[in-house]
């Protein structure tokens, strides 16, 4: 330590030097209704926890969507066309794309985009090993921001792939803005998108409150991440996972609820949490098939085919643009 450092008080880092996560946490915890953006769930541990959620008995979306791919991949591939560049938004474990890639006619490239860079590269390397002939071009990026797609894709028919109902994690205005941008980037091609449907609230409640507590761990991972990356002092036992269906808003809301009156320090700043106060961490909107087709139309797509399971749990939409 230099003399100068010894005599100066540690001051909080200048705002422009803060990470995006730091800025979001400081801003979200300063709001009258505390919130944290759900995209920060997906650090390395969060991505693994999310994969575990997808395997849960209560979490119907993944297995229902996978069954739709298994049953209809050939029709989906036919709608997409031959020699396409498949661009996946929020690629995760890539397992859904694999079902589609098997059915596609000579795909030119597969571009998985994900915010979790290390995880994405590991998954892309594994895919490349299994399919040495496929041109895999992973892109570590936040797909809600403007994207720089690889130059070599400018000639190919571009088809977006957005499974898992990740669109449900955006509010109406964000979903519309995302779809508009996607329609512009994919002009002349189309998009296959998975959308979770409105259903019996008990089924929804169980899916976001699993008995094994994996969703709770996924939610609390935001606090684990803040403790590690932002020198925060969250006591994980002093917050509870709280998830419920809000029928008026047609969405599942996830929160972290403070179990007592407490102060928590984050990057040297103190935040007060009253007992019962919550931090809103995620929304997961549910749609009707017609409601979603209307939104897609508003964004400039022409909705074509729809696939859904017999119980009406989940839907996959082929949209052209
Ligand atoms: C990624 N996304 C579509 C999931 C969902 O269902 O909204 C994230 C999730 N949150 C809790 N469980 C799963």
PDB file of N, CA and C in Angstrom, residues 181-285:
ATOM      1  N   UNK A 181     -36.992  -5.795 -34.141  1.00  0.00           N
ATOM      2  CA  UNK A 181     -35.565  -5.843 -34.507  1.00  0.00           C
ATOM      3  C   UNK A 181     -35.250  -7.160 -35.199  1.00  0.00           C
ATOM      4  N   UNK A 182     -35.834  -8.251 -34.672  1.00  0.00           N
ATOM      5  CA  UNK A 182     -35.585  -9.569 -35.271  1.00  0.00           C
ATOM      6  C   UNK A 182     -36.100  -9.589 -36.708  1.00  0.00           C
ATOM      7  N   UNK A 183     -37.291  -9.008 -36.928  1.00  0.00           N
ATOM      8  CA  UNK A 183     -37.867  -9.008 -38.288  1.00  0.00           C
ATOM      9  C   UNK A 183     -36.962  -8.256 -39.248  1.00  0.00           C
ATOM     10  N   UNK A 184     -36.321  -7.187 -38.763  1.00  0.00           N
ATOM     11  CA  UNK A 184     -35.415  -6.416 -39.630  1.00  0.00           C
ATOM     12  C   UNK A 184     -34.156  -7.225 -39.947  1.00  0.00           C
ATOM     13  N   UNK A 185     -33.576  -7.885 -38.932  1.00  0.00           N
ATOM     14  CA  UNK A 185     -32.332  -8.652 -39.120  1.00  0.00           C
ATOM     15  C   UNK A 185     -32.572  -9.889 -39.999  1.00  0.00           C
ATOM     16  N   UNK A 186     -33.788 -10.449 -39.905  1.00  0.00           N
ATOM     17  CA  UNK A 186     -34.077 -11.728 -40.584  1.00  0.00           C
ATOM     18  C   UNK A 186     -34.838 -11.534 -41.900  1.00  0.00           C
ATOM     19  N   UNK A 187     -34.979 -10.286 -42.346  1.00  0.00           N
ATOM     20  CA  UNK A 187     -35.781  -9.951 -43.544  1.00  0.00           C
ATOM     21  C   UNK A 187     -35.532 -10.948 -44.687  1.00  0.00           C
ATOM     22  N   UNK A 188     -36.618 -11.494 -45.235  1.00  0.00           N
ATOM     23  CA  UNK A 188     -36.498 -12.469 -46.317  1.00  0.00           C
ATOM     24  C   UNK A 188     -36.462 -13.899 -45.797  1.00  0.00           C
ATOM     25  N   UNK A 189     -36.387 -14.059 -44.494  1.00  0.00           N
ATOM     26  CA  UNK A 189     -36.370 -15.395 -43.877  1.00  0.00           C
ATOM     27  C   UNK A 189     -37.546 -15.539 -42.929  1.00  0.00           C
ATOM     28  N   UNK A 190     -37.264 -15.881 -41.708  1.00  0.00           N
ATOM     29  CA  UNK A 190     -38.351 -16.051 -40.752  1.00  0.00           C
ATOM     30  C   UNK A 190     -37.833 -16.396 -39.374  1.00  0.00           C
ATOM     31  N   UNK A 191     -38.754 -16.770 -38.514  1.00  0.00           N
ATOM     32  CA  UNK A 191     -38.344 -17.131 -37.148  1.00  0.00           C
ATOM     33  C   UNK A 191     -39.269 -18.212 -36.594  1.00  0.00           C
ATOM     34  N   UNK A 192     -38.641 -19.171 -35.896  1.00  0.00           N
ATOM     35  CA  UNK A 192     -39.389 -20.192 -35.160  1.00  0.00           C
ATOM     36  C   UNK A 192     -39.266 -19.833 -33.688  1.00  0.00           C
ATOM     37  N   UNK A 193     -40.408 -19.650 -33.034  1.00  0.00           N
ATOM     38  CA  UNK A 193     -40.367 -19.132 -31.665  1.00  0.00           C
ATOM     39  C   UNK A 193     -41.304 -19.925 -30.750  1.00  0.00           C
ATOM     40  N   UNK A 194     -40.792 -20.263 -29.566  1.00  0.00           N
ATOM     41  CA  UNK A 194     -41.570 -21.002 -28.576  1.00  0.00           C
ATOM     42  C   UNK A 194     -42.260 -20.037 -27.626  1.00  0.00           C
ATOM     43  N   UNK A 195     -43.551 -20.285 -27.378  1.00  0.00           N
ATOM     44  CA  UNK A 195     -44.339 -19.372 -26.549  1.00  0.00           C
ATOM     45  C   UNK A 195     -45.177 -20.178 -25.551  1.00  0.00           C
ATOM     46  N   UNK A 196     -45.007 -19.874 -24.278  1.00  0.00           N
ATOM     47  CA  UNK A 196     -45.765 -20.571 -23.244  1.00  0.00           C
ATOM     48  C   UNK A 196     -47.192 -20.026 -23.203  1.00  0.00           C
ATOM     49  N   UNK A 197     -48.142 -20.926 -22.912  1.00  0.00           N
ATOM     50  CA  UNK A 197     -49.560 -20.551 -23.009  1.00  0.00           C
ATOM     51  C   UNK A 197     -50.217 -20.364 -21.643  1.00  0.00           C
ATOM     52  N   UNK A 198     -51.258 -19.555 -21.605  1.00  0.00           N
ATOM     53  CA  UNK A 198     -52.063 -19.367 -20.391  1.00  0.00           C
ATOM     54  C   UNK A 198     -52.736 -20.698 -20.062  1.00  0.00           C
ATOM     55  N   UNK A 199     -52.726 -21.058 -18.798  1.00  0.00           N
ATOM     56  CA  UNK A 199     -53.293 -22.355 -18.390  1.00  0.00           C
ATOM     57  C   UNK A 199     -53.706 -22.308 -16.940  1.00  0.00           C
ATOM     58  N   UNK A 200     -54.133 -23.456 -16.409  1.00  0.00           N
ATOM     59  CA  UNK A 200     -54.521 -23.581 -15.008  1.00  0.00           C
ATOM     60  C   UNK A 200     -53.409 -23.020 -14.105  1.00  0.00           C
ATOM     61  N   UNK A 201     -53.725 -22.008 -13.292  1.00  0.00           N
ATOM     62  CA  UNK A 201     -52.689 -21.394 -12.452  1.00  0.00           C
ATOM     63  C   UNK A 201     -51.951 -22.376 -11.541  1.00  0.00           C
ATOM     64  N   UNK A 202     -52.619 -23.494 -11.195  1.00  0.00           N
ATOM     65  CA  UNK A 202     -51.931 -24.469 -10.324  1.00  0.00           C
ATOM     66  C   UNK A 202     -50.737 -25.117 -11.028  1.00  0.00           C
ATOM     67  N   UNK A 203     -50.905 -25.355 -12.325  1.00  0.00           N
ATOM     68  CA  UNK A 203     -49.805 -25.940 -13.109  1.00  0.00           C
ATOM     69  C   UNK A 203     -48.658 -24.933 -13.177  1.00  0.00           C
ATOM     70  N   UNK A 204     -49.031 -23.669 -13.383  1.00  0.00           N
ATOM     71  CA  UNK A 204     -48.012 -22.609 -13.447  1.00  0.00           C
ATOM     72  C   UNK A 204     -47.304 -22.458 -12.105  1.00  0.00           C
ATOM     73  N   UNK A 205     -48.098 -22.457 -11.038  1.00  0.00           N
ATOM     74  CA  UNK A 205     -47.516 -22.269  -9.702  1.00  0.00           C
ATOM     75  C   UNK A 205     -46.485 -23.369  -9.411  1.00  0.00           C
ATOM     76  N   UNK A 206     -46.865 -24.617  -9.711  1.00  0.00           N
ATOM     77  CA  UNK A 206     -45.954 -25.747  -9.431  1.00  0.00           C
ATOM     78  C   UNK A 206     -44.665 -25.616 -10.248  1.00  0.00           C
ATOM     79  N   UNK A 207     -44.785 -25.135 -11.484  1.00  0.00           N
ATOM     80  CA  UNK A 207     -43.609 -25.057 -12.366  1.00  0.00           C
ATOM     81  C   UNK A 207     -42.559 -24.074 -11.840  1.00  0.00           C
ATOM     82  N   UNK A 208     -43.004 -23.081 -11.077  1.00  0.00           N
ATOM     83  CA  UNK A 208     -42.062 -22.062 -10.580  1.00  0.00           C
ATOM     84  C   UNK A 208     -41.829 -22.178  -9.068  1.00  0.00           C
ATOM     85  N   UNK A 209     -42.370 -23.264  -8.478  1.00  0.00           N
ATOM     86  CA  UNK A 209     -42.156 -23.531  -7.047  1.00  0.00           C
ATOM     87  C   UNK A 209     -41.884 -25.021  -6.883  1.00  0.00           C
ATOM     88  N   UNK A 210     -40.835 -25.523  -7.534  1.00  0.00           N
ATOM     89  CA  UNK A 210     -40.590 -26.958  -7.539  1.00  0.00           C
ATOM     90  C   UNK A 210     -40.212 -27.463  -6.149  1.00  0.00           C
ATOM     91  N   UNK A 211     -40.561 -28.730  -5.922  1.00  0.00           N
ATOM     92  CA  UNK A 211     -40.371 -29.329  -4.589  1.00  0.00           C
ATOM     93  C   UNK A 211     -38.891 -29.422  -4.223  1.00  0.00           C
ATOM     94  N   UNK A 212     -38.021 -29.600  -5.207  1.00  0.00           N
ATOM     95  CA  UNK A 212     -36.586 -29.762  -4.901  1.00  0.00           C
ATOM     96  C   UNK A 212     -35.887 -28.428  -4.609  1.00  0.00           C
ATOM     97  N   UNK A 213     -36.566 -27.333  -4.860  1.00  0.00           N
ATOM     98  CA  UNK A 213     -35.996 -26.017  -4.544  1.00  0.00           C
ATOM     99  C   UNK A 213     -34.959 -25.520  -5.542  1.00  0.00           C
ATOM    100  N   UNK A 214     -34.985 -26.076  -6.748  1.00  0.00           N
ATOM    101  CA  UNK A 214     -33.997 -25.637  -7.757  1.00  0.00           C
ATOM    102  C   UNK A 214     -34.320 -24.222  -8.248  1.00  0.00           C
ATOM    103  N   UNK A 215     -35.610 -23.938  -8.444  1.00  0.00           N
ATOM    104  CA  UNK A 215     -35.984 -22.592  -8.897  1.00  0.00           C
ATOM    105  C   UNK A 215     -35.640 -21.560  -7.821  1.00  0.00           C
ATOM    106  N   UNK A 216     -35.813 -21.952  -6.554  1.00  0.00           N
ATOM    107  CA  UNK A 216     -35.439 -21.050  -5.449  1.00  0.00           C
ATOM    108  C   UNK A 216     -33.936 -20.763  -5.496  1.00  0.00           C
ATOM    109  N   UNK A 217     -33.136 -21.801  -5.734  1.00  0.00           N
ATOM    110  CA  UNK A 217     -31.677 -21.619  -5.802  1.00  0.00           C
ATOM    111  C   UNK A 217     -31.297 -20.739  -6.992  1.00  0.00           C
ATOM    112  N   UNK A 218     -32.011 -20.928  -8.109  1.00  0.00           N
ATOM    113  CA  UNK A 218     -31.788 -20.128  -9.325  1.00  0.00           C
ATOM    114  C   UNK A 218     -32.079 -18.650  -9.022  1.00  0.00           C
ATOM    115  N   UNK A 219     -33.184 -18.398  -8.345  1.00  0.00           N
ATOM    116  CA  UNK A 219     -33.569 -17.026  -7.998  1.00  0.00           C
ATOM    117  C   UNK A 219     -32.537 -16.422  -7.042  1.00  0.00           C
ATOM    118  N   UNK A 220     -32.181 -17.178  -6.009  1.00  0.00           N
ATOM    119  CA  UNK A 220     -31.234 -16.656  -5.007  1.00  0.00           C
ATOM    120  C   UNK A 220     -29.816 -16.515  -5.570  1.00  0.00           C
ATOM    121  N   UNK A 221     -29.564 -17.167  -6.708  1.00  0.00           N
ATOM    122  CA  UNK A 221     -28.229 -17.052  -7.298  1.00  0.00           C
ATOM    123  C   UNK A 221     -27.884 -15.600  -7.645  1.00  0.00           C
ATOM    124  N   UNK A 222     -28.924 -14.773  -7.832  1.00  0.00           N
ATOM    125  CA  UNK A 222     -28.659 -13.341  -8.064  1.00  0.00           C
ATOM    126  C   UNK A 222     -27.946 -12.728  -6.859  1.00  0.00           C
ATOM    127  N   UNK A 223     -28.355 -13.168  -5.655  1.00  0.00           N
ATOM    128  CA  UNK A 223     -27.734 -12.644  -4.436  1.00  0.00           C
ATOM    129  C   UNK A 223     -26.329 -13.234  -4.270  1.00  0.00           C
ATOM    130  N   UNK A 224     -26.185 -14.506  -4.614  1.00  0.00           N
ATOM    131  CA  UNK A 224     -24.859 -15.151  -4.555  1.00  0.00           C
ATOM    132  C   UNK A 224     -23.903 -14.400  -5.465  1.00  0.00           C
ATOM    133  N   UNK A 225     -24.411 -14.074  -6.661  1.00  0.00           N
ATOM    134  CA  UNK A 225     -23.585 -13.362  -7.651  1.00  0.00           C
ATOM    135  C   UNK A 225     -23.220 -11.959  -7.144  1.00  0.00           C
ATOM    136  N   UNK A 226     -24.178 -11.273  -6.526  1.00  0.00           N
ATOM    137  CA  UNK A 226     -23.899  -9.933  -5.991  1.00  0.00           C
ATOM    138  C   UNK A 226     -22.868 -10.026  -4.863  1.00  0.00           C
ATOM    139  N   UNK A 227     -22.980 -11.047  -4.022  1.00  0.00           N
ATOM    140  CA  UNK A 227     -21.993 -11.211  -2.939  1.00  0.00           C
ATOM    141  C   UNK A 227     -20.593 -11.399  -3.518  1.00  0.00           C
ATOM    142  N   UNK A 228     -20.504 -12.190  -4.575  1.00  0.00           N
ATOM    143  CA  UNK A 228     -19.195 -12.497  -5.156  1.00  0.00           C
ATOM    144  C   UNK A 228     -18.641 -11.334  -5.981  1.00  0.00           C
ATOM    145  N   UNK A 229     -19.485 -10.771  -6.839  1.00  0.00           N
ATOM    146  CA  UNK A 229     -18.967  -9.785  -7.797  1.00  0.00           C
ATOM    147  C   UNK A 229     -19.019  -8.352  -7.284  1.00  0.00           C
ATOM    148  N   UNK A 230     -19.911  -8.079  -6.328  1.00  0.00           N
ATOM    149  CA  UNK A 230     -20.117  -6.684  -5.908  1.00  0.00           C
ATOM    150  C   UNK A 230     -19.812  -6.496  -4.434  1.00  0.00           C
ATOM    151  N   UNK A 231     -19.118  -7.466  -3.853  1.00  0.00           N
ATOM    152  CA  UNK A 231     -18.752  -7.365  -2.452  1.00  0.00           C
ATOM    153  C   UNK A 231     -19.996  -7.051  -1.602  1.00  0.00           C
ATOM    154  N   UNK A 232     -21.102  -7.708  -1.951  1.00  0.00           N
ATOM    155  CA  UNK A 232     -22.359  -7.471  -1.223  1.00  0.00           C
ATOM    156  C   UNK A 232     -22.430  -8.392  -0.008  1.00  0.00           C
ATOM    157  N   UNK A 233     -23.326  -8.051   0.906  1.00  0.00           N
ATOM    158  CA  UNK A 233     -23.426  -8.832   2.155  1.00  0.00           C
ATOM    159  C   UNK A 233     -24.789  -9.483   2.333  1.00  0.00           C
ATOM    160  N   UNK A 234     -25.345 -10.047   1.266  1.00  0.00           N
ATOM    161  CA  UNK A 234     -26.657 -10.690   1.402  1.00  0.00           C
ATOM    162  C   UNK A 234     -26.537 -11.983   2.206  1.00  0.00           C
ATOM    163  N   UNK A 235     -27.393 -12.111   3.233  1.00  0.00           N
ATOM    164  CA  UNK A 235     -27.506 -13.368   3.985  1.00  0.00           C
ATOM    165  C   UNK A 235     -28.580 -14.192   3.263  1.00  0.00           C
ATOM    166  N   UNK A 236     -28.155 -15.286   2.639  1.00  0.00           N
ATOM    167  CA  UNK A 236     -29.076 -16.048   1.776  1.00  0.00           C
ATOM    168  C   UNK A 236     -30.255 -16.617   2.556  1.00  0.00           C
ATOM    169  N   UNK A 237     -30.053 -16.852   3.868  1.00  0.00           N
ATOM    170  CA  UNK A 237     -31.157 -17.395   4.676  1.00  0.00           C
ATOM    171  C   UNK A 237     -32.148 -16.318   5.092  1.00  0.00           C
ATOM    172  N   UNK A 238     -31.814 -15.072   4.841  1.00  0.00           N
ATOM    173  CA  UNK A 238     -32.708 -13.981   5.245  1.00  0.00           C
ATOM    174  C   UNK A 238     -33.593 -13.520   4.087  1.00  0.00           C
ATOM    175  N   UNK A 239     -33.541 -14.240   2.950  1.00  0.00           N
ATOM    176  CA  UNK A 239     -34.408 -13.953   1.801  1.00  0.00           C
ATOM    177  C   UNK A 239     -35.072 -15.252   1.346  1.00  0.00           C
ATOM    178  N   UNK A 240     -36.320 -15.155   0.920  1.00  0.00           N
ATOM    179  CA  UNK A 240     -37.033 -16.356   0.449  1.00  0.00           C
ATOM    180  C   UNK A 240     -37.458 -16.181  -1.005  1.00  0.00           C
ATOM    181  N   UNK A 241     -37.410 -17.289  -1.727  1.00  0.00           N
ATOM    182  CA  UNK A 241     -37.957 -17.339  -3.094  1.00  0.00           C
ATOM    183  C   UNK A 241     -39.474 -17.180  -3.012  1.00  0.00           C
ATOM    184  N   UNK A 242     -40.047 -16.320  -3.853  1.00  0.00           N
ATOM    185  CA  UNK A 242     -41.495 -16.070  -3.819  1.00  0.00           C
ATOM    186  C   UNK A 242     -41.971 -15.938  -5.260  1.00  0.00           C
ATOM    187  N   UNK A 243     -42.762 -16.905  -5.725  1.00  0.00           N
ATOM    188  CA  UNK A 243     -43.229 -16.893  -7.122  1.00  0.00           C
ATOM    189  C   UNK A 243     -44.720 -17.184  -7.162  1.00  0.00           C
ATOM    190  N   UNK A 244     -45.452 -16.433  -7.986  1.00  0.00           N
ATOM    191  CA  UNK A 244     -46.912 -16.626  -8.063  1.00  0.00           C
ATOM    192  C   UNK A 244     -47.406 -16.188  -9.438  1.00  0.00           C
ATOM    193  N   UNK A 245     -48.594 -16.677  -9.796  1.00  0.00           N
ATOM    194  CA  UNK A 245     -49.207 -16.264 -11.066  1.00  0.00           C
ATOM    195  C   UNK A 245     -50.074 -15.036 -10.821  1.00  0.00           C
ATOM    196  N   UNK A 246     -49.852 -14.009 -11.622  1.00  0.00           N
ATOM    197  CA  UNK A 246     -50.645 -12.787 -11.559  1.00  0.00           C
ATOM    198  C   UNK A 246     -51.596 -12.814 -12.768  1.00  0.00           C
ATOM    199  N   UNK A 247     -52.871 -13.207 -12.541  1.00  0.00           N
ATOM    200  CA  UNK A 247     -53.766 -13.425 -13.699  1.00  0.00           C
ATOM    201  C   UNK A 247     -54.086 -12.141 -14.460  1.00  0.00           C
ATOM    202  N   UNK A 248     -54.162 -11.016 -13.758  1.00  0.00           N
ATOM    203  CA  UNK A 248     -54.494  -9.762 -14.447  1.00  0.00           C
ATOM    204  C   UNK A 248     -53.401  -9.411 -15.457  1.00  0.00           C
ATOM    205  N   UNK A 249     -52.156  -9.675 -15.087  1.00  0.00           N
ATOM    206  CA  UNK A 249     -51.016  -9.363 -15.971  1.00  0.00           C
ATOM    207  C   UNK A 249     -50.637 -10.552 -16.858  1.00  0.00           C
ATOM    208  N   UNK A 250     -51.269 -11.674 -16.644  1.00  0.00           N
ATOM    209  CA  UNK A 250     -50.962 -12.911 -17.392  1.00  0.00           C
ATOM    210  C   UNK A 250     -49.480 -13.264 -17.290  1.00  0.00           C
ATOM    211  N   UNK A 251     -48.982 -13.235 -16.066  1.00  0.00           N
ATOM    212  CA  UNK A 251     -47.561 -13.541 -15.915  1.00  0.00           C
ATOM    213  C   UNK A 251     -47.264 -14.180 -14.565  1.00  0.00           C
ATOM    214  N   UNK A 252     -46.236 -15.025 -14.565  1.00  0.00           N
ATOM    215  CA  UNK A 252     -45.626 -15.472 -13.308  1.00  0.00           C
ATOM    216  C   UNK A 252     -44.692 -14.354 -12.875  1.00  0.00           C
ATOM    217  N   UNK A 253     -44.732 -14.027 -11.605  1.00  0.00           N
ATOM    218  CA  UNK A 253     -43.770 -13.066 -11.050  1.00  0.00           C
ATOM    219  C   UNK A 253     -42.855 -13.808 -10.092  1.00  0.00           C
ATOM    220  N   UNK A 254     -41.572 -13.584 -10.214  1.00  0.00           N
ATOM    221  CA  UNK A 254     -40.622 -14.116  -9.218  1.00  0.00           C
ATOM    222  C   UNK A 254     -40.057 -12.938  -8.439  1.00  0.00           C
ATOM    223  N   UNK A 255     -39.968 -13.154  -7.137  1.00  0.00           N
ATOM    224  CA  UNK A 255     -39.426 -12.136  -6.233  1.00  0.00           C
ATOM    225  C   UNK A 255     -38.486 -12.814  -5.242  1.00  0.00           C
ATOM    226  N   UNK A 256     -37.676 -12.011  -4.582  1.00  0.00           N
ATOM    227  CA  UNK A 256     -36.924 -12.449  -3.399  1.00  0.00           C
ATOM    228  C   UNK A 256     -37.468 -11.634  -2.238  1.00  0.00           C
ATOM    229  N   UNK A 257     -37.983 -12.330  -1.232  1.00  0.00           N
ATOM    230  CA  UNK A 257     -38.636 -11.627  -0.125  1.00  0.00           C
ATOM    231  C   UNK A 257     -37.732 -11.564   1.102  1.00  0.00           C
ATOM    232  N   UNK A 258     -37.612 -10.363   1.654  1.00  0.00           N
ATOM    233  CA  UNK A 258     -36.804 -10.202   2.866  1.00  0.00           C
ATOM    234  C   UNK A 258     -37.581 -10.773   4.053  1.00  0.00           C
ATOM    235  N   UNK A 259     -36.933 -11.662   4.807  1.00  0.00           N
ATOM    236  CA  UNK A 259     -37.628 -12.332   5.914  1.00  0.00           C
ATOM    237  C   UNK A 259     -37.549 -11.534   7.216  1.00  0.00           C
ATOM    238  N   UNK A 260     -36.803 -10.423   7.182  1.00  0.00           N
ATOM    239  CA  UNK A 260     -36.718  -9.591   8.386  1.00  0.00           C
ATOM    240  C   UNK A 260     -36.324  -8.165   7.967  1.00  0.00           C
ATOM    241  N   UNK A 261     -36.431  -7.240   8.891  1.00  0.00           N
ATOM    242  CA  UNK A 261     -35.881  -5.901   8.654  1.00  0.00           C
ATOM    243  C   UNK A 261     -34.370  -6.037   8.621  1.00  0.00           C
ATOM    244  N   UNK A 262     -33.751  -5.536   7.574  1.00  0.00           N
ATOM    245  CA  UNK A 262     -32.300  -5.698   7.486  1.00  0.00           C
ATOM    246  C   UNK A 262     -31.689  -4.645   6.565  1.00  0.00           C
ATOM    247  N   UNK A 263     -30.415  -4.367   6.791  1.00  0.00           N
ATOM    248  CA  UNK A 263     -29.640  -3.516   5.899  1.00  0.00           C
ATOM    249  C   UNK A 263     -28.600  -4.392   5.219  1.00  0.00           C
ATOM    250  N   UNK A 264     -28.405  -4.157   3.931  1.00  0.00           N
ATOM    251  CA  UNK A 264     -27.399  -4.931   3.195  1.00  0.00           C
ATOM    252  C   UNK A 264     -26.512  -3.947   2.439  1.00  0.00           C
ATOM    253  N   UNK A 265     -25.202  -4.186   2.500  1.00  0.00           N
ATOM    254  CA  UNK A 265     -24.259  -3.308   1.815  1.00  0.00           C
ATOM    255  C   UNK A 265     -23.875  -3.911   0.470  1.00  0.00           C
ATOM    256  N   UNK A 266     -23.912  -3.069  -0.557  1.00  0.00           N
ATOM    257  CA  UNK A 266     -23.492  -3.486  -1.906  1.00  0.00           C
ATOM    258  C   UNK A 266     -22.552  -2.405  -2.426  1.00  0.00           C
ATOM    259  N   UNK A 267     -21.339  -2.772  -2.762  1.00  0.00           N
ATOM    260  CA  UNK A 267     -20.325  -1.824  -3.253  1.00  0.00           C
ATOM    261  C   UNK A 267     -20.237  -0.591  -2.348  1.00  0.00           C
ATOM    262  N   UNK A 268     -20.282  -0.831  -1.057  1.00  0.00           N
ATOM    263  CA  UNK A 268     -20.136   0.260  -0.096  1.00  0.00           C
ATOM    264  C   UNK A 268     -21.401   1.064   0.144  1.00  0.00           C
ATOM    265  N   UNK A 269     -22.491   0.729  -0.572  1.00  0.00           N
ATOM    266  CA  UNK A 269     -23.748   1.460  -0.347  1.00  0.00           C
ATOM    267  C   UNK A 269     -24.721   0.598   0.442  1.00  0.00           C
ATOM    268  N   UNK A 270     -25.442   1.247   1.372  1.00  0.00           N
ATOM    269  CA  UNK A 270     -26.327   0.483   2.254  1.00  0.00           C
ATOM    270  C   UNK A 270     -27.772   0.559   1.762  1.00  0.00           C
ATOM    271  N   UNK A 271     -28.429  -0.597   1.714  1.00  0.00           N
ATOM    272  CA  UNK A 271     -29.834  -0.651   1.292  1.00  0.00           C
ATOM    273  C   UNK A 271     -30.662  -1.255   2.406  1.00  0.00           C
ATOM    274  N   UNK A 272     -31.835  -0.661   2.657  1.00  0.00           N
ATOM    275  CA  UNK A 272     -32.704  -1.194   3.699  1.00  0.00           C
ATOM    276  C   UNK A 272     -33.781  -2.079   3.079  1.00  0.00           C
ATOM    277  N   UNK A 273     -34.037  -3.211   3.727  1.00  0.00           N
ATOM    278  CA  UNK A 273     -35.113  -4.115   3.319  1.00  0.00           C
ATOM    279  C   UNK A 273     -36.029  -4.299   4.516  1.00  0.00           C
ATOM    280  N   UNK A 274     -37.304  -3.924   4.350  1.00  0.00           N
ATOM    281  CA  UNK A 274     -38.274  -4.152   5.431  1.00  0.00           C
ATOM    282  C   UNK A 274     -38.686  -5.625   5.410  1.00  0.00           C
ATOM    283  N   UNK A 275     -39.121  -6.119   6.541  1.00  0.00           N
ATOM    284  CA  UNK A 275     -39.623  -7.503   6.573  1.00  0.00           C
ATOM    285  C   UNK A 275     -40.801  -7.619   5.599  1.00  0.00           C
ATOM    286  N   UNK A 276     -40.773  -8.606   4.725  1.00  0.00           N
ATOM    287  CA  UNK A 276     -41.861  -8.799   3.756  1.00  0.00           C
ATOM    288  C   UNK A 276     -41.678  -8.020   2.453  1.00  0.00           C
ATOM    289  N   UNK A 277     -40.730  -7.110   2.428  1.00  0.00           N
ATOM    290  CA  UNK A 277     -40.467  -6.358   1.190  1.00  0.00           C
ATOM    291  C   UNK A 277     -39.830  -7.301   0.163  1.00  0.00           C
ATOM    292  N   UNK A 278     -40.141  -7.082  -1.115  1.00  0.00           N
ATOM    293  CA  UNK A 278     -39.579  -7.995  -2.115  1.00  0.00           C
ATOM    294  C   UNK A 278     -38.727  -7.256  -3.149  1.00  0.00           C
ATOM    295  N   UNK A 279     -37.828  -8.027  -3.747  1.00  0.00           N
ATOM    296  CA  UNK A 279     -37.082  -7.577  -4.926  1.00  0.00           C
ATOM    297  C   UNK A 279     -37.666  -8.378  -6.092  1.00  0.00           C
ATOM    298  N   UNK A 280     -38.225  -7.672  -7.071  1.00  0.00           N
ATOM    299  CA  UNK A 280     -38.868  -8.335  -8.217  1.00  0.00           C
ATOM    300  C   UNK A 280     -37.764  -8.753  -9.193  1.00  0.00           C
ATOM    301  N   UNK A 281     -37.625 -10.056  -9.417  1.00  0.00           N
ATOM    302  CA  UNK A 281     -36.480 -10.541 -10.203  1.00  0.00           C
ATOM    303  C   UNK A 281     -36.850 -11.034 -11.609  1.00  0.00           C
ATOM    304  N   UNK A 282     -38.101 -11.438 -11.801  1.00  0.00           N
ATOM    305  CA  UNK A 282     -38.440 -11.960 -13.147  1.00  0.00           C
ATOM    306  C   UNK A 282     -39.947 -11.925 -13.371  1.00  0.00           C
ATOM    307  N   UNK A 283     -40.319 -11.667 -14.615  1.00  0.00           N
ATOM    308  CA  UNK A 283     -41.687 -11.912 -15.083  1.00  0.00           C
ATOM    309  C   UNK A 283     -41.615 -12.985 -16.153  1.00  0.00           C
ATOM    310  N   UNK A 284     -42.632 -13.831 -16.192  1.00  0.00           N
ATOM    311  CA  UNK A 284     -42.705 -14.825 -17.257  1.00  0.00           C
ATOM    312  C   UNK A 284     -44.132 -14.770 -17.814  1.00  0.00           C
ATOM    313  N   UNK A 285     -44.288 -13.990 -18.902  1.00  0.00           N
ATOM    314  CA  UNK A 285     -45.614 -13.766 -19.473  1.00  0.00           C
ATOM    315  C   UNK A 285     -46.100 -15.000 -20.220  1.00  0.00           C
TER     316      UNK A 285
END
